[in-house]
Tab-separated table of C-alpha atoms and ligand atoms in Angstrom:
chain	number	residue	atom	x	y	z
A	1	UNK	CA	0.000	0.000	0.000
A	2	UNK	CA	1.110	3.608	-0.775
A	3	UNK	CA	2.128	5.188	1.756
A	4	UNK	CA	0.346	8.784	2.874
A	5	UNK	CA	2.218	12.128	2.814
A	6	UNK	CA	-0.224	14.043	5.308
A	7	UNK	CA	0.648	12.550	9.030
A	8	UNK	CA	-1.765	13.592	11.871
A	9	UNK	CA	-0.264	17.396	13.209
A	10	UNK	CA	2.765	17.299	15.861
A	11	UNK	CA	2.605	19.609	18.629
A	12	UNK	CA	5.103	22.074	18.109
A	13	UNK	CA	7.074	23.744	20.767
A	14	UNK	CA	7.292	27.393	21.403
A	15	UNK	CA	10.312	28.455	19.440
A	16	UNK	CA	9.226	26.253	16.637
A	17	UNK	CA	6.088	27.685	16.294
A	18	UNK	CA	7.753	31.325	16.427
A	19	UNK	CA	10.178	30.081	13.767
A	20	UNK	CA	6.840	28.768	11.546
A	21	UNK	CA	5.134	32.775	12.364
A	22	UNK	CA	8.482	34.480	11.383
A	23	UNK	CA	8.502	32.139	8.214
A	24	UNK	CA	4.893	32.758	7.268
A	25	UNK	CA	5.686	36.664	7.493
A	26	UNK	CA	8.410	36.890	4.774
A	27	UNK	CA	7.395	33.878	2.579
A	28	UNK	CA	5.211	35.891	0.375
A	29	UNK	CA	8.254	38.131	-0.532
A	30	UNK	CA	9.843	35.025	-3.071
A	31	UNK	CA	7.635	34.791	-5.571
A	32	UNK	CA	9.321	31.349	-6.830
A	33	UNK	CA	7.681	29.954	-3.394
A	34	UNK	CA	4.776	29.594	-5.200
A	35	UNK	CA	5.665	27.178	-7.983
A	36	UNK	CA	5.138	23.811	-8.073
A	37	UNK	CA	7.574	20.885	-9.194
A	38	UNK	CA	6.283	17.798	-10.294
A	39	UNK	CA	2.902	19.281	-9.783
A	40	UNK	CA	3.414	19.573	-6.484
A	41	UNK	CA	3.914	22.887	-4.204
A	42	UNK	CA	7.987	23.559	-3.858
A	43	UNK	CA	9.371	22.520	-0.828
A	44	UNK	CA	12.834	24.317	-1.767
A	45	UNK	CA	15.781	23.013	0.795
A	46	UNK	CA	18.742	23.699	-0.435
A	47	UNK	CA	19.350	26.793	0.540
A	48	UNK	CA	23.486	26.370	1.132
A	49	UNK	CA	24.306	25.681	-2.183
A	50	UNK	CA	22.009	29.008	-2.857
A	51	UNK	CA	19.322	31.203	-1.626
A	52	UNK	CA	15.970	32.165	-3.114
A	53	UNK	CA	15.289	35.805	-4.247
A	54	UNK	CA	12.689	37.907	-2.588
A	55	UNK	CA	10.364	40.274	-5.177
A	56	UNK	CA	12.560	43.487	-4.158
A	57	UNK	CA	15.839	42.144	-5.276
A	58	UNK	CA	14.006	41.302	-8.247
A	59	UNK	CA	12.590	44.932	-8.894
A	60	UNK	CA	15.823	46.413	-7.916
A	61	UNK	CA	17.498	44.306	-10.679
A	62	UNK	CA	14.620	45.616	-12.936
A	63	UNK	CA	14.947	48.861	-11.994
A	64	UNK	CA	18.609	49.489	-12.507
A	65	UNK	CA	18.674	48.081	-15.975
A	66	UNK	CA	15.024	50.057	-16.961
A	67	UNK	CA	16.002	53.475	-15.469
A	68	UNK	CA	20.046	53.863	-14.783
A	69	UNK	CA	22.472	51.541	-16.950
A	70	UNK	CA	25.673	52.848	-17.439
A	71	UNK	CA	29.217	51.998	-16.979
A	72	UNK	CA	30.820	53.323	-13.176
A	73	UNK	CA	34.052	55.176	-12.572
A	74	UNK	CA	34.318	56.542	-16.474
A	75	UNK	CA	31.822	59.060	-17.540
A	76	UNK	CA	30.625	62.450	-16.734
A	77	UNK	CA	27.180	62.221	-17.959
A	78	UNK	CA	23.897	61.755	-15.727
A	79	UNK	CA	23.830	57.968	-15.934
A	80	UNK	CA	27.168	57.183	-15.166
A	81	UNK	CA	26.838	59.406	-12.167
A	82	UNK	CA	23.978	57.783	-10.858
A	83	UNK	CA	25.555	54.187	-11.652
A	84	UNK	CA	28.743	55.169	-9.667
A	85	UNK	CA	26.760	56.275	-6.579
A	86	UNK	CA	24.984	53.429	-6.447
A	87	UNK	CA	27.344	51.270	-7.001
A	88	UNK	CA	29.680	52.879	-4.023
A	89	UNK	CA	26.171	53.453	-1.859
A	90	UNK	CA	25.837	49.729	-2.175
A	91	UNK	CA	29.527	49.104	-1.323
A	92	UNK	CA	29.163	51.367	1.900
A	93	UNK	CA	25.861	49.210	2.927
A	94	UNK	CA	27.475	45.660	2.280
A	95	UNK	CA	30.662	46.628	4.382
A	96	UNK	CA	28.396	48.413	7.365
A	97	UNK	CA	26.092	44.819	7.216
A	98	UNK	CA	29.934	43.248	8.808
A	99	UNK	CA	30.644	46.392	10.339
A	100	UNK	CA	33.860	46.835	7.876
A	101	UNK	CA	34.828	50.174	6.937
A	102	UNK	CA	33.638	50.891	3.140
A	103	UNK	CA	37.017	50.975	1.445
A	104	UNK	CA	37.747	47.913	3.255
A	105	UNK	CA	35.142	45.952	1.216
A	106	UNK	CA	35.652	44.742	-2.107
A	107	UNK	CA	33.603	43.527	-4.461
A	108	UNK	CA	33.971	40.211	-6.036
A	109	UNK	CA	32.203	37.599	-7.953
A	110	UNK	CA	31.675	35.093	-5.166
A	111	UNK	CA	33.408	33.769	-2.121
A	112	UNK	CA	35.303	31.633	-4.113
A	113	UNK	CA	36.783	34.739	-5.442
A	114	UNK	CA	37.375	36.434	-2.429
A	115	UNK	CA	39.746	33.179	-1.582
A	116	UNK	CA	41.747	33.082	-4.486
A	117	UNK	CA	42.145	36.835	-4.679
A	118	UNK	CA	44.066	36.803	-1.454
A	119	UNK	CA	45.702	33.394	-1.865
A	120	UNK	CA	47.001	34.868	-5.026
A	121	UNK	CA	47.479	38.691	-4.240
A	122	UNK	CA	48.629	38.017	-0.236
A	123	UNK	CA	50.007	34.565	-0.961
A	124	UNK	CA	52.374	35.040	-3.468
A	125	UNK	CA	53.877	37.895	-2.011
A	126	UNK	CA	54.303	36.871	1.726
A	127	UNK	CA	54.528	32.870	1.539
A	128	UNK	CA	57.288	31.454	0.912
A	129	UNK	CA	59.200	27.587	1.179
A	130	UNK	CA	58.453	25.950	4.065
A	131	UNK	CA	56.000	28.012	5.807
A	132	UNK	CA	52.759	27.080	6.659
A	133	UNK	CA	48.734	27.356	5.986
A	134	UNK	CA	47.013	26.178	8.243
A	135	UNK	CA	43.182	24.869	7.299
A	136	UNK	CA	41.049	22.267	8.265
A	137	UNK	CA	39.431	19.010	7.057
A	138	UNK	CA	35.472	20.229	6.778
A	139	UNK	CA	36.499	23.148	4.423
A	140	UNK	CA	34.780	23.653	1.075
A	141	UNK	CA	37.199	22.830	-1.862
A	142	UNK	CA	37.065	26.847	-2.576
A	143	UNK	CA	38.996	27.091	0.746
A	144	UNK	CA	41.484	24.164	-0.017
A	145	UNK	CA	42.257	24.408	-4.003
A	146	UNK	CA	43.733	28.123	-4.291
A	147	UNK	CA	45.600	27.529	-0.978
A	148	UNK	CA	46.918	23.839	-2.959
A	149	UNK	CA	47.975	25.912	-5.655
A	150	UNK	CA	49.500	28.299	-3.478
A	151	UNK	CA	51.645	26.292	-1.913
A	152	UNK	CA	52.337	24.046	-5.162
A	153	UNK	CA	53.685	27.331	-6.559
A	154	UNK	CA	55.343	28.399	-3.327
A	155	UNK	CA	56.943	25.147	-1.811
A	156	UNK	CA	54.690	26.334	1.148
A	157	UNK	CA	53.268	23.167	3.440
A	158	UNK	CA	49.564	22.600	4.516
A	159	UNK	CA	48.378	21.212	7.765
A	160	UNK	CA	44.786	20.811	8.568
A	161	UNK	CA	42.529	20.706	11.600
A	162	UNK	CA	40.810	17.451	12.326
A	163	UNK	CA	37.089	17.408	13.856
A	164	UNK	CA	35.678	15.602	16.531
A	165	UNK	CA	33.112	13.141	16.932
A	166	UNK	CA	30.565	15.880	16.942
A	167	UNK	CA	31.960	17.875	14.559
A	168	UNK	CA	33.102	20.563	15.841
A	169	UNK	CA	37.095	21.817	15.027
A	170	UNK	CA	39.177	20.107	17.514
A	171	UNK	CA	41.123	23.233	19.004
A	172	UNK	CA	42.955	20.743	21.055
A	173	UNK	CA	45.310	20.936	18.350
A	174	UNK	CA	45.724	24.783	18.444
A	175	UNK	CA	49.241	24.950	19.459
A	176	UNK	CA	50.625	22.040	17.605
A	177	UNK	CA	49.056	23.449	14.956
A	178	UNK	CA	49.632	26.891	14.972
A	179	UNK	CA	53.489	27.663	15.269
A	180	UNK	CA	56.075	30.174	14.632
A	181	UNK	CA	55.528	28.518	10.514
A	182	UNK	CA	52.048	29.431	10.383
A	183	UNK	CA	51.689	32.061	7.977
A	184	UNK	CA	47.412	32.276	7.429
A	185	UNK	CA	44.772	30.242	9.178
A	186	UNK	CA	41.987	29.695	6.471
A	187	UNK	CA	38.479	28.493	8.577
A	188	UNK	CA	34.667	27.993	7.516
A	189	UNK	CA	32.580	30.053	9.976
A	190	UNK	CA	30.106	27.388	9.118
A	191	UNK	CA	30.396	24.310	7.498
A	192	UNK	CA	27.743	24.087	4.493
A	193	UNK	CA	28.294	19.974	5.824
A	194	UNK	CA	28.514	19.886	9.027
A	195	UNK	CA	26.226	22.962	10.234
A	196	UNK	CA	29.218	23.457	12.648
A	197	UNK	CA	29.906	27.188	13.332
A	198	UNK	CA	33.362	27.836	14.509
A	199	UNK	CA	35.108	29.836	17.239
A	200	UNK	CA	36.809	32.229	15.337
A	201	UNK	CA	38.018	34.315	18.357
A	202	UNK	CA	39.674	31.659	19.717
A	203	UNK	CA	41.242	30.833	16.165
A	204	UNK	CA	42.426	34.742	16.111
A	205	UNK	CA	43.792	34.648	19.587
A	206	UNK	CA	46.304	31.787	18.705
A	207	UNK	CA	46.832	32.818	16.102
A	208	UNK	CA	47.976	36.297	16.903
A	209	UNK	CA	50.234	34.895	19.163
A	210	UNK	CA	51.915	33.298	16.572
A	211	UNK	CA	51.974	36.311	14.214
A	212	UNK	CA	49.497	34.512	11.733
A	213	UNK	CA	46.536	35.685	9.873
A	214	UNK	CA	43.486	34.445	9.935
A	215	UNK	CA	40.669	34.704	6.918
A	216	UNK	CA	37.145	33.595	7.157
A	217	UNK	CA	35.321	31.573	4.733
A	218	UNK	CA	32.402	33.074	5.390
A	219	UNK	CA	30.062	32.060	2.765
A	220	UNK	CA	27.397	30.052	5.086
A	221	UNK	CA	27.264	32.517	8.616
A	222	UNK	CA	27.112	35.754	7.216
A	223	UNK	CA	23.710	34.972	5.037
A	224	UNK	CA	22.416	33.659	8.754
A	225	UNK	CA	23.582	35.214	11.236
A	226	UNK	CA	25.017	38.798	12.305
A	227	UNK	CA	29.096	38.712	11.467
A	228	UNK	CA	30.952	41.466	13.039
A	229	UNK	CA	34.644	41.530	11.256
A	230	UNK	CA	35.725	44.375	14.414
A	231	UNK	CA	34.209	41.704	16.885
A	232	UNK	CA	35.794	38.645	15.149
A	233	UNK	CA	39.499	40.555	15.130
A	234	UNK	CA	39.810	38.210	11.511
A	235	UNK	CA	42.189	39.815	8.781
A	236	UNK	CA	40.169	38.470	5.914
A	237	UNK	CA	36.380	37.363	5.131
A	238	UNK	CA	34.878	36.937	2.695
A	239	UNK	CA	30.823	35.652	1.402
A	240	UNK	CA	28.656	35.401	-1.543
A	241	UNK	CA	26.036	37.073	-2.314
A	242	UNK	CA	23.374	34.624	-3.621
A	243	UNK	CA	23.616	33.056	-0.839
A	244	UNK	CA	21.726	35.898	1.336
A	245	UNK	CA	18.638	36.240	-1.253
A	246	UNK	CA	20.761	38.482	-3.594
A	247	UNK	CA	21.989	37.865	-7.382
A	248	UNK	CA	24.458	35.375	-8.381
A	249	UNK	CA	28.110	37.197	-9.649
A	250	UNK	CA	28.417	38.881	-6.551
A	251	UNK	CA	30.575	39.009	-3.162
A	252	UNK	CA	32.189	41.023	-0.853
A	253	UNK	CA	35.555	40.674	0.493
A	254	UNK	CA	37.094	42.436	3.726
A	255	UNK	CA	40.268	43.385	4.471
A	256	UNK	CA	42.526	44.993	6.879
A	257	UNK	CA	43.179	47.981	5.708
A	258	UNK	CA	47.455	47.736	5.938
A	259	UNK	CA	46.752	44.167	4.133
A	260	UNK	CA	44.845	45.163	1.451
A	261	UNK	CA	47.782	48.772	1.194
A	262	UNK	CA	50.247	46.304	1.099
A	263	UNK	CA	49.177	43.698	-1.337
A	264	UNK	CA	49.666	43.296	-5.593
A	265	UNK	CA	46.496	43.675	-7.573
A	266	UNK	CA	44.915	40.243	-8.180
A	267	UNK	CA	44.256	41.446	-12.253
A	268	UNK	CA	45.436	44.052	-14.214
A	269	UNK	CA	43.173	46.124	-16.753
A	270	UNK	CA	41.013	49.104	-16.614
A	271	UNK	CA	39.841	50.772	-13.245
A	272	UNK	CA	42.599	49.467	-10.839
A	273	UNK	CA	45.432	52.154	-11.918
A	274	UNK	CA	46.415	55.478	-11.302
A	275	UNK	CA	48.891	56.075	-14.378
A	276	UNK	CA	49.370	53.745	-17.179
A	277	UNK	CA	52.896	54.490	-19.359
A	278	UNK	CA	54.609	52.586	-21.806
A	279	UNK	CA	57.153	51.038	-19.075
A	280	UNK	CA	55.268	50.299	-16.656
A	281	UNK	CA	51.834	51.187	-14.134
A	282	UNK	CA	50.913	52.278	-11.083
A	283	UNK	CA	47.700	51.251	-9.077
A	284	UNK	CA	44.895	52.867	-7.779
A	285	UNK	CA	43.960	52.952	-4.094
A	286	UNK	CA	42.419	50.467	-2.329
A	287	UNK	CA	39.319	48.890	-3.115
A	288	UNK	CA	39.796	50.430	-6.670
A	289	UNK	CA	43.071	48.336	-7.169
A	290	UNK	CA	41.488	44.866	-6.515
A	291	UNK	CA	38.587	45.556	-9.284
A	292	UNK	CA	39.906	45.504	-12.405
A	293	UNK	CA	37.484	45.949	-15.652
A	294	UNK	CA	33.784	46.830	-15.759
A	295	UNK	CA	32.466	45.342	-12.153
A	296	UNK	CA	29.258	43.986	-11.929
A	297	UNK	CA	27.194	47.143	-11.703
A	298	UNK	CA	23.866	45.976	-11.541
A	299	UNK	CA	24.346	43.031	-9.112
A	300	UNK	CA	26.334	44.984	-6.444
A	301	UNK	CA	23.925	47.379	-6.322
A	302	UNK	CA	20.965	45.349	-5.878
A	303	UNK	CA	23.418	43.352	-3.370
A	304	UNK	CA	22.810	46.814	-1.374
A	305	UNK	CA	18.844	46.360	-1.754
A	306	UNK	CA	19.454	42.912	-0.253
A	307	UNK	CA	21.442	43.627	2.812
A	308	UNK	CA	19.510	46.144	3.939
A	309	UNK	CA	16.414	43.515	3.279
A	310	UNK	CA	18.055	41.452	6.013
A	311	UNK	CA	18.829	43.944	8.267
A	312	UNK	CA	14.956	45.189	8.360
A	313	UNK	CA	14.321	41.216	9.127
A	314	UNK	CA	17.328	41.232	12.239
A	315	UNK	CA	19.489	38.781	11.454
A	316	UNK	CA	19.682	37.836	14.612
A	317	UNK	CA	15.741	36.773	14.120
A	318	UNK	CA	16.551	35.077	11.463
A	319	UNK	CA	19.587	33.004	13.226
A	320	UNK	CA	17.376	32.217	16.228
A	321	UNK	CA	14.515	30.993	13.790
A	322	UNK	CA	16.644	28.892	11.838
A	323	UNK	CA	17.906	27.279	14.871
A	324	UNK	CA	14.915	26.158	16.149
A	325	UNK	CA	13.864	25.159	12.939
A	326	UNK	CA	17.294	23.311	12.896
A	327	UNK	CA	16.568	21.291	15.623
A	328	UNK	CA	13.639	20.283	14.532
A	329	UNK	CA	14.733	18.860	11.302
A	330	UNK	CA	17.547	17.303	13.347
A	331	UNK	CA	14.997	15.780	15.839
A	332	UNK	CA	12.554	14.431	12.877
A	333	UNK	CA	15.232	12.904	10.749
A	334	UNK	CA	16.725	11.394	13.696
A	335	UNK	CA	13.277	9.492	14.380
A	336	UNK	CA	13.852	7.713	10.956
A	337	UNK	CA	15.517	4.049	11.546
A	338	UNK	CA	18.677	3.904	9.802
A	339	UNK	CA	19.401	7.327	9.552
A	340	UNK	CA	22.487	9.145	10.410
A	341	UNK	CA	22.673	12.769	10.586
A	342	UNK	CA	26.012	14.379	10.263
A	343	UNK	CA	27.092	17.211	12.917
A	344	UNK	CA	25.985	17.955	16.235
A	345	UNK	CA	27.886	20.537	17.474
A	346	UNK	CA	26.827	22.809	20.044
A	347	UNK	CA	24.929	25.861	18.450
A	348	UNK	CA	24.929	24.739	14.907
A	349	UNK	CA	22.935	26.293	11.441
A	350	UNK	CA	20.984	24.929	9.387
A	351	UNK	CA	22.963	22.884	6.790
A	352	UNK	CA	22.172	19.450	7.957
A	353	UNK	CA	23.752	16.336	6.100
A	354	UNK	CA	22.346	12.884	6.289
A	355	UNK	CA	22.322	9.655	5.151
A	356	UNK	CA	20.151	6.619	5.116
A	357	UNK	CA	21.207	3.020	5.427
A	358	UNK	CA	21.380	1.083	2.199
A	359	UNK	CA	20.474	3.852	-0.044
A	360	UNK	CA	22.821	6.424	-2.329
A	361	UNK	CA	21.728	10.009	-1.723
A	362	UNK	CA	21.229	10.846	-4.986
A	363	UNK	CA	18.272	8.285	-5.801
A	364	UNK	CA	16.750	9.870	-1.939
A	365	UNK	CA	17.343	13.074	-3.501
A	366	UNK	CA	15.229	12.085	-7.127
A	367	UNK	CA	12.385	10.548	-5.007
A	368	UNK	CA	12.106	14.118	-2.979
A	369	UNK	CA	12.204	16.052	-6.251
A	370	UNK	CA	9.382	14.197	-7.746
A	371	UNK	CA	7.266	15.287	-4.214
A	372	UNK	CA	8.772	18.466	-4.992
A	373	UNK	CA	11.150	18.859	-2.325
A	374	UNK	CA	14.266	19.980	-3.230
A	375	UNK	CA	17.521	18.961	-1.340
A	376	UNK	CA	21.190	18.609	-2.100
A	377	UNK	CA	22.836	15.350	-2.547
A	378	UNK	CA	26.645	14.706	-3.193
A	379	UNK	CA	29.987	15.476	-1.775
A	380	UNK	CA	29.465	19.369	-1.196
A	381	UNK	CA	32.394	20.407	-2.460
A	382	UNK	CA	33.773	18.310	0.192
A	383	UNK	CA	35.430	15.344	-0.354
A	384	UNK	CA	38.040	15.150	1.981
A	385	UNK	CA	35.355	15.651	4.908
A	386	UNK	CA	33.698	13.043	3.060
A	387	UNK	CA	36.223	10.687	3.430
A	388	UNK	CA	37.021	12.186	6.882
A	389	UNK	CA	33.624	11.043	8.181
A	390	UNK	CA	33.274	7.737	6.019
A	391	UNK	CA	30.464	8.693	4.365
A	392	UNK	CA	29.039	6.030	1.926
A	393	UNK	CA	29.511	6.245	-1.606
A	394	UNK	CA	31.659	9.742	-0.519
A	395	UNK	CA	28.333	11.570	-0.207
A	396	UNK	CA	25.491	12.469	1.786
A	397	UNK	CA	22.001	14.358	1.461
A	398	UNK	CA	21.695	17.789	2.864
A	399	UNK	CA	18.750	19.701	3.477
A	400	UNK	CA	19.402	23.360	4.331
A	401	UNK	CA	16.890	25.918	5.936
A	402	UNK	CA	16.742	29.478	5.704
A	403	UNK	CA	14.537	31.948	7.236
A	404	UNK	CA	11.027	31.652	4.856
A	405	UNK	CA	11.242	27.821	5.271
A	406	UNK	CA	8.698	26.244	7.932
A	407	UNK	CA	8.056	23.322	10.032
A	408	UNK	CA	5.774	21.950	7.598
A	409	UNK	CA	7.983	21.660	4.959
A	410	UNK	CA	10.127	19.160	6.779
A	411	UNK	CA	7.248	17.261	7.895
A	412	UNK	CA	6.591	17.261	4.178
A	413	UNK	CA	10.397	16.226	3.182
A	414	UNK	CA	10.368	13.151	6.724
A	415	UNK	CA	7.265	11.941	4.299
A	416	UNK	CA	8.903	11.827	1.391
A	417	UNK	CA	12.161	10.357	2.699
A	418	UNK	CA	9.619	7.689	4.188
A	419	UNK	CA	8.406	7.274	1.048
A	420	UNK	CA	12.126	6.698	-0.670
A	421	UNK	CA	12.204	3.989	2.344
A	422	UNK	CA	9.236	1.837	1.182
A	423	UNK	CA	9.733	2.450	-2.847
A	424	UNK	CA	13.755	1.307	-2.464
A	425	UNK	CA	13.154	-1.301	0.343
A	426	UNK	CA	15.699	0.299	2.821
B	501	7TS	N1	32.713	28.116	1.191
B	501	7TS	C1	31.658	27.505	1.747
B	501	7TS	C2	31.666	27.169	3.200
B	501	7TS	C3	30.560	27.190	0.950
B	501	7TS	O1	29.506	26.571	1.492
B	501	7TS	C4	30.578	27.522	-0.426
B	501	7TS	C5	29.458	27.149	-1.342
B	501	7TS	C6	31.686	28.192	-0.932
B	501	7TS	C7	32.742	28.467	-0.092
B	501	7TS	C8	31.760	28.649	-2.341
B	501	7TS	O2	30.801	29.625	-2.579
B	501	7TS	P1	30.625	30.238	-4.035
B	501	7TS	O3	29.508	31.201	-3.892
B	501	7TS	O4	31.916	30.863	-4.389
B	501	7TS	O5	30.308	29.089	-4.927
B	501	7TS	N2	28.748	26.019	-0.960
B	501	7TS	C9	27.883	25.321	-1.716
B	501	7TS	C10	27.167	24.253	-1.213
B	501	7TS	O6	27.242	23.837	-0.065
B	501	7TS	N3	26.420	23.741	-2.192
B	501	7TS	O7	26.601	24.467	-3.295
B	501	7TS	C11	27.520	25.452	-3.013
């Protein structure tokens, strides 16, 4: 017999049903929230790999291209104008949403940029043979590739954190870790795996002591919770913007101000120079120098729109919300025989990886899709954590909240994963 997808209503506890209310108030702002895959209403829960788009990003996008389109930095005429204070308005909003000074903040195309722009730019001029980077085994492959090709280049060593049984960074390690070598200490702030977020004051304070810098991948906290760059005392950080309701193609990046003075541009071409001659150039200042060529106008300044979206919301709403709604899922899946959910470090978010006995996560995945539940399945850009954790078949499912999903819609995805169960016999 087929098995139902409606279940008798759970009681809910308080902060769950807050979490639902909060939900309920900002879903109507996505417009995609209303479609239907498979014929059936979107459950959409992927939301680390990227973020929905509310209806004012939308018009904002809309709006820039109907009434102000023109190129930034270059002309004199009305447009351009306009463009260019945007575009710098924006910049001054995304650095104040970390509490980074304006100039400070520099646009790039995604977190994964941000990375290799300093792994590059920094890297190449302060690493050297022998010295070391210090990162750790749940990063994303955008935090371990440039800093591999850094030290392929360099003759520069890597050493990585381990994790313990719950996840969380094992800072036991700190000072055999983080030595007199250490040159940068590259850390998630949240694991898009593992939900765990890290203690990046602690990280600092060692590795101050050492003389080290520290950058933050910062791609999964800063859409979910409030990130303070002053507070965290971090030399780098850096997040993507679709990942926090706003376009795709755009980032910021902070950095310390002597840093960022100090360091070679990451590309040459128009925008990032002061004088160009026949023999030879000289740069602009900081940001100006680290965005070379025609930036992406429209999407920073609609990334503007967006944080100050979140800030109306309170991102520290929205981080309390999605932790209760966290829990929840946590607590639901967890009721499923055979199931093993991935991370349960103290104070996690909402990117929760799992895996059910007996079954690869991508068919689990297809049999959600066609109840229109959308979820992630696959290595996350992961693998060694993969193999750290002995995942089967290198992989897991992940379903990942953010602040316009609601209780219901994991009820909705525990049904269909019970469904996966009966269909595949696991
Ligand atoms: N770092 C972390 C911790 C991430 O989760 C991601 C993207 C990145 C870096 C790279 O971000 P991008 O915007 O430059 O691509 N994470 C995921 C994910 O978990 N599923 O898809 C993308």
């Amino acid at each position: 017999m087929e098995e139902t997808l409606v279940e008798a209503p759970r009681k809910l506890d308080d902060a769950v049903r807050l979490s639902d209310r909060h939900a309920l108030r900002y879903r109507g702002d996505f417009p995609i929230l209303d479609r239907k895959v498979h014929g059936k209403p979107l459950v959409y829960l992927d939301n680390s790999a990227t973020s929905q788009k509310p209806r004012v990003v939308l018009d904002a996008l809309d709006d820039y291209y109907t009434r102000m389109n023109a190129n930034v930095h270059r002309g004199l005429h009305t447009l351009s104008e306009e463009a260019t204070n945007a575009y710098e308005d924006a910049r001054e909003r995304v650095a104040r949403f970390v509490n980074s000074p304006a100039r400070n903040l520099i646009f790039v195309r995604n977190t994964t940029e941000g990375i290799n722009l300093v792994a590059s730019a920094w890297g190449r001029k302060n690493v050297k043979a022998g010295d070391e980077i210090l990162l750790s085994v749940m990063e994303h492959h955008s935090n371990i590739v440039p800093w591999q090709m850094l030290a392929r280049e360099t003759g520069a060593v890597l050493r990585y954190f381990d994790i313990r049984e719950d996840g969380s960074l094992d800072l036991d390690q700190a000072d055999q870790l983080i030595t007199e070598k250490t040159r940068i200490v590259s850390i998630a702030h949240m694991s898009n795996v593992l939900g765990t977020v890290n203690s990046i004051e602690a990280i600092v304070d060692r590795a101050r002591d050492a003389g080290a810098l520290v950058f933050v991948d910062a791609a999964q906290s800063v859409p979910h919770m409030p990130v303070d760059v002053a507070r965290l005392g971090c030399d780098f950080l850096t997040f993507s913007g679709h990942k926090m309701c706003g376009p795709t193609g755009i980032g910021g990046l902070y950095g310390r101000e002597e840093l960022l003075e100090a360091m070679d541009p990451y590309m040459g071409g128009g925008s990032m120079i002061d004088e160009v001659r026949l023999d030879g150039f000289s740069c602009a200042d900081v940001p100006e120098k680290f965005e070379a060529g025609t930036p992406n106008i429209a999407h920073a300044i609609v990334f503007g729109v967006v944080v100050d979206y979140l800030s109306d919301i309170g991102m520290e709403q929205i981080h309390t919300h999605e932790r209760a709604l966290t829990d929840y899922t946590i607590g639901r899946l967890e009721e499923i025989d055979g199931l093993t959910v991935y991370g349960h470090a103290p104070g996690r978010g909402g990117a929760v990886s799992f895996n059910l006995d007996n079954m690869h996560p991508s068919d689990l995945s297809t049999v959600l899709d066609r109840q229109g539940v959308a979820i992630r399945a696959g290595h996350h850009c992961a693998q060694p954590l993969m193999r750290r954790l002995g995942t089967p078949y290198g992989a897991t499912a992940r379903a990942s909240v953010y602040f316009y999903n609601t209780s219901e819609e994991i009820d909705i995805m525990i049904a269909a994963i019970h469904k996966a169960r009966h269909l595949f016999g696991a």
